Coordinates of C-alpha atoms in Angstrom, one line a residue:
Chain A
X1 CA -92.4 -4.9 23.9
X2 CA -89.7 -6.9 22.4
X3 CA -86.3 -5.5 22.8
X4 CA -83.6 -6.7 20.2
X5 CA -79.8 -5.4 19.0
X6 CA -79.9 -2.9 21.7
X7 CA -82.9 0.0 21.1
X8 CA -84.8 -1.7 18.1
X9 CA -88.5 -2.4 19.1
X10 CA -91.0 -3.4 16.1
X11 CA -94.0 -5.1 17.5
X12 CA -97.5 -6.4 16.2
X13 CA -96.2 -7.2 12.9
X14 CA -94.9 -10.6 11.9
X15 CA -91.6 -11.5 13.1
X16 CA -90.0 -12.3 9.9
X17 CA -90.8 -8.2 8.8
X18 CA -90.4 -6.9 12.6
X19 CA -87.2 -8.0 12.5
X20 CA -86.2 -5.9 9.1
X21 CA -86.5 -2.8 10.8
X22 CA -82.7 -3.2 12.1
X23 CA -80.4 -1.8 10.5
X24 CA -78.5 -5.0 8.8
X25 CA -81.0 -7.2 8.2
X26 CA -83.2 -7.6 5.6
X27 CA -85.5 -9.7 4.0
X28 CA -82.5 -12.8 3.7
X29 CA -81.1 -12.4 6.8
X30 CA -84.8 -12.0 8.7
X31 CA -85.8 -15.4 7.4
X32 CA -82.2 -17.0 7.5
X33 CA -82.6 -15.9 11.6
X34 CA -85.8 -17.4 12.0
X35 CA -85.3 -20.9 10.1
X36 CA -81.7 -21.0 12.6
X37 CA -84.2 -20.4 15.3
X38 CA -87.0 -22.6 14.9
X39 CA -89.9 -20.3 14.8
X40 CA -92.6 -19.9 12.4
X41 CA -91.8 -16.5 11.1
X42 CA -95.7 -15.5 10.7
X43 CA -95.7 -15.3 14.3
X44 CA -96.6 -11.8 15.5
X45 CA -93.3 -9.8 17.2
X46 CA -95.7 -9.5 20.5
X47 CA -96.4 -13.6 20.3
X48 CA -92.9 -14.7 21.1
X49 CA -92.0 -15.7 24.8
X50 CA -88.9 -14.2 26.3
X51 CA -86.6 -17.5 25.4
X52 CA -87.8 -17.3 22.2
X53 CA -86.5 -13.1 21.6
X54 CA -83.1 -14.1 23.8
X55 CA -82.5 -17.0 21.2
X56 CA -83.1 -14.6 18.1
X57 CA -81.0 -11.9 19.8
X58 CA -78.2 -14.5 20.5
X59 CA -78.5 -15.3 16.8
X60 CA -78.0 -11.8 15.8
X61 CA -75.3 -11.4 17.9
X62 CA -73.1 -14.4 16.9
X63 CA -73.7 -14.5 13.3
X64 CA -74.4 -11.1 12.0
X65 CA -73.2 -7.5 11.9
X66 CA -75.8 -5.1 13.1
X67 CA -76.8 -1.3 13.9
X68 CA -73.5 0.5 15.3
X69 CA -71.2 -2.2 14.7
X70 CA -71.9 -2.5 10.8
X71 CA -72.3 1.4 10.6
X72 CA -68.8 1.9 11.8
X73 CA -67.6 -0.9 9.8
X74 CA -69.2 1.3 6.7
X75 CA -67.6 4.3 7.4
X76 CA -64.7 2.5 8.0
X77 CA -64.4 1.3 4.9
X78 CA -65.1 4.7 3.3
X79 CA -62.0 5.8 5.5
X80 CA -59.7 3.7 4.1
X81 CA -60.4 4.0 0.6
X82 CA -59.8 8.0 1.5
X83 CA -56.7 7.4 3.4
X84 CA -55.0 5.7 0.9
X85 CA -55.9 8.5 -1.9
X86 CA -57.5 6.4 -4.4
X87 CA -60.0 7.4 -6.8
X88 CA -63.3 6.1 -5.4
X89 CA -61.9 7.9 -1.8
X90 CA -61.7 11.0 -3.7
X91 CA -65.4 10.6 -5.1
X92 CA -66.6 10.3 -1.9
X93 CA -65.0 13.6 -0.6
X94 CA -66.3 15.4 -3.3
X95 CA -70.0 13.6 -2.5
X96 CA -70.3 12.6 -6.2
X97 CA -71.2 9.1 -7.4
X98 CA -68.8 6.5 -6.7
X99 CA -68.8 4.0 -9.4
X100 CA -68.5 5.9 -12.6
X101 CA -72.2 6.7 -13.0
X102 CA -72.4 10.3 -15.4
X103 CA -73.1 13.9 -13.5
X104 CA -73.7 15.5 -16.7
X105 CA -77.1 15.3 -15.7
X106 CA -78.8 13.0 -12.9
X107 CA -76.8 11.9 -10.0
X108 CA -78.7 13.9 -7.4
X109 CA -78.3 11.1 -4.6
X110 CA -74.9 12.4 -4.6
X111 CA -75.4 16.1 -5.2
X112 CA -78.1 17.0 -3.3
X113 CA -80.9 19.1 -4.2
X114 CA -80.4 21.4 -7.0
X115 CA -77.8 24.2 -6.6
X116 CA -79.4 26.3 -9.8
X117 CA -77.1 28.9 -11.3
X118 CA -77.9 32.3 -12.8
X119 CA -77.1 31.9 -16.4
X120 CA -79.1 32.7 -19.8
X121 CA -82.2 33.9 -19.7
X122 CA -84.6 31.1 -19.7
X123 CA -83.7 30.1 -15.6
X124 CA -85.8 32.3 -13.4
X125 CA -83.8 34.0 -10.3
Chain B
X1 CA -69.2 -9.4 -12.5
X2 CA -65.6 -10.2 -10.6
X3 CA -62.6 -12.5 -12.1
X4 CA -62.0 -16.0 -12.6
X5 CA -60.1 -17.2 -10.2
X6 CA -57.9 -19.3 -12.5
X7 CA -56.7 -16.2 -14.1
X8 CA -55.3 -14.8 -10.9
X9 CA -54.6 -11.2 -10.4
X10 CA -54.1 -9.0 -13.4
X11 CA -50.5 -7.7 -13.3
X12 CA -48.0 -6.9 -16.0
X13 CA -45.6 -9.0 -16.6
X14 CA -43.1 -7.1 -17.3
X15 CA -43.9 -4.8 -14.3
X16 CA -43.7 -7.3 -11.6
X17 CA -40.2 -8.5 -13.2
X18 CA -39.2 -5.3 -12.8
X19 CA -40.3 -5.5 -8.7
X20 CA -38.9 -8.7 -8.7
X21 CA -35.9 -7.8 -9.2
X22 CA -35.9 -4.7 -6.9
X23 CA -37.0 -6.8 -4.1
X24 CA -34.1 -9.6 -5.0
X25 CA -31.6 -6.6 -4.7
X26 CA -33.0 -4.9 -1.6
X27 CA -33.4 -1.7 -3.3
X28 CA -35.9 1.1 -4.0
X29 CA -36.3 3.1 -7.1
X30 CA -39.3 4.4 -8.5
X31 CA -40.6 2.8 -11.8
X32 CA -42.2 4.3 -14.2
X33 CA -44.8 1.8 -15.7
X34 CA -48.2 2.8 -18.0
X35 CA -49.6 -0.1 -16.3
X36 CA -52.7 1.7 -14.9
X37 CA -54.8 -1.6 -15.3
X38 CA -52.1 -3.6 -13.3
X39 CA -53.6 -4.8 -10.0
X40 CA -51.1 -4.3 -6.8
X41 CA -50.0 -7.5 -5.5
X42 CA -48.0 -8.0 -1.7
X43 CA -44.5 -7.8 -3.2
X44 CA -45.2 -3.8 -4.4
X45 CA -45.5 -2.5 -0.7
X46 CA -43.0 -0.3 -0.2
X47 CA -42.2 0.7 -3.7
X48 CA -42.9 3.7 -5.8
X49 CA -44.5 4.0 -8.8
X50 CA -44.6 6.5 -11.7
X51 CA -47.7 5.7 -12.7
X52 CA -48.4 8.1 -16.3
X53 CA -52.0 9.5 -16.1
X54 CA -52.0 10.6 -19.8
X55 CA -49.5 13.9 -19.5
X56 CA -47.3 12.7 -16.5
X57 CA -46.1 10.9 -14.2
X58 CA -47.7 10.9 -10.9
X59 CA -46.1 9.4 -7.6
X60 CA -47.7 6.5 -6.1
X61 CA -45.9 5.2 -2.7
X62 CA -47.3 1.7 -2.6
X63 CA -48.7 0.7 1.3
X64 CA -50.6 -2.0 2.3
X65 CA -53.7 -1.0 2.0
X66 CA -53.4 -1.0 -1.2
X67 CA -53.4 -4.0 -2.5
X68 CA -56.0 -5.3 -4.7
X69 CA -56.3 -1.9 -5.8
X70 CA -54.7 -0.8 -9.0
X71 CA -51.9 1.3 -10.0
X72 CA -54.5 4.0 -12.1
X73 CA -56.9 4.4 -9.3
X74 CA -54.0 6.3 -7.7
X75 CA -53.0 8.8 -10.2
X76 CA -56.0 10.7 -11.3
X77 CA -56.7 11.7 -14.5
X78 CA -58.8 14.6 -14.6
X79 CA -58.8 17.8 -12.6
X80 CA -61.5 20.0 -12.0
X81 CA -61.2 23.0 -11.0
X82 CA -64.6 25.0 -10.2
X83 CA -66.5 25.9 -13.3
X84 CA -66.1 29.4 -15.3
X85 CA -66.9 32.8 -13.8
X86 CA -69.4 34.4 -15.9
X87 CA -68.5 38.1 -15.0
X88 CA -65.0 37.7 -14.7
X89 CA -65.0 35.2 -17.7
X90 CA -61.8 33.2 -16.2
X91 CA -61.6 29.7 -14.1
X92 CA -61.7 29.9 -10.5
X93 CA -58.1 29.5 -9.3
X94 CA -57.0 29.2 -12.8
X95 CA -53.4 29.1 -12.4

């Protein structure tokens, strides 16, 4: 079972989707990976030989941000724009959208499920 | 869409005179600008704004990690304060 940026293990499907299921890389950055690397990115995950995984891996590791490393970067970013008290730091506090969508209505990404609240008649309790 | 680059930042004029000139005479005082569209540039570390969010001014001590942000991101505009009670009919912490 290939093994590559740390725990991620797709298999039996073609390389150039297998390798989407890290977190950081997409459909771009899969076939980017595999042109750099020289392998026919049809090729089933299982198919490659162990040079052929330690070249993609060394790939990943030199050129591109993935799993932990780009998830702390994320937050990290998110950290800042609260540390310094600006407006989009404050939105993210308050877990409501960030850029300038309305919460009149919609914007349950950010809310969460509905929180319903007793009112007129017509809402049942 | 982002900026062309051969406009260069959008500051005010007028407001980085103003820094300018603080910076030239190695003092601090706060400035009270309107600018909330004003991008902050290197030379406003360090400096405090009165940025005006419509009814006052509100403190903005520039640091670094703010540049490239602008003035009005830092002096908010609206405040929310819970919505209304039905049975008590008044805001939550309504002052």
């Amino acid at each position: 079972m290939p093994r590559i940026a740390g725990i991620d293990i797709p298999e039996r499907k073609k390389i150039r989707y297998a390798l989407r299921y890290i977190y950081g890389i997409g459909p771009k950055i899969a076939d980017d990976i595999l042109s750099a690397a020289g392998i026919d990115p049809d090729r089933r995950a299982s198919d490659l030989n162990d040079q052929e995984i330690a070249q993609i891996a060394g790939i990943i590791d030199q050129e591109h941000l993935v799993e932990g490393a780009l998830r702390r970067q994320v937050s990290q970013n998110i950290q800042r724009l609260r540390d310094i008290r600006a407006y989009r730091g404050d939105r993210h506090r308050r877990g409501l959208p960030v850029r300038g969508q309305r919460t009149r209505c919609n914007a349950r990404t950010r809310k969460g499920r509905k929180k319903t609240v007793a009112g007129k008649k017509g809402v049942k309790g | 869409m982002g900026r062309s680059l051969k406009k260069g930042p959008a500051v005010n004029e007028r407001l980085y005179r103003k820094v300018e000139a603080l910076v030239n005479e190695n003092r601090k005082a706060p400035i009270r600008t309107w600018a909330r569209a004003c991008m902050i540039v290197p030379e406003f570390v360090n400096q405090t704004f009165q940025v005006h969010n419509g009814r006052q001014f509100v403190d903005v001590f520039v640091t670094e990690d703010m540049v490239g942000h602008r003035l009005g991101e830092f002096a908010p505009t609206r405040f929310f304060r819970g919505h209304t009670n039905k049975k008590e009919g008044i805001k939550r912490g309504a002052k």
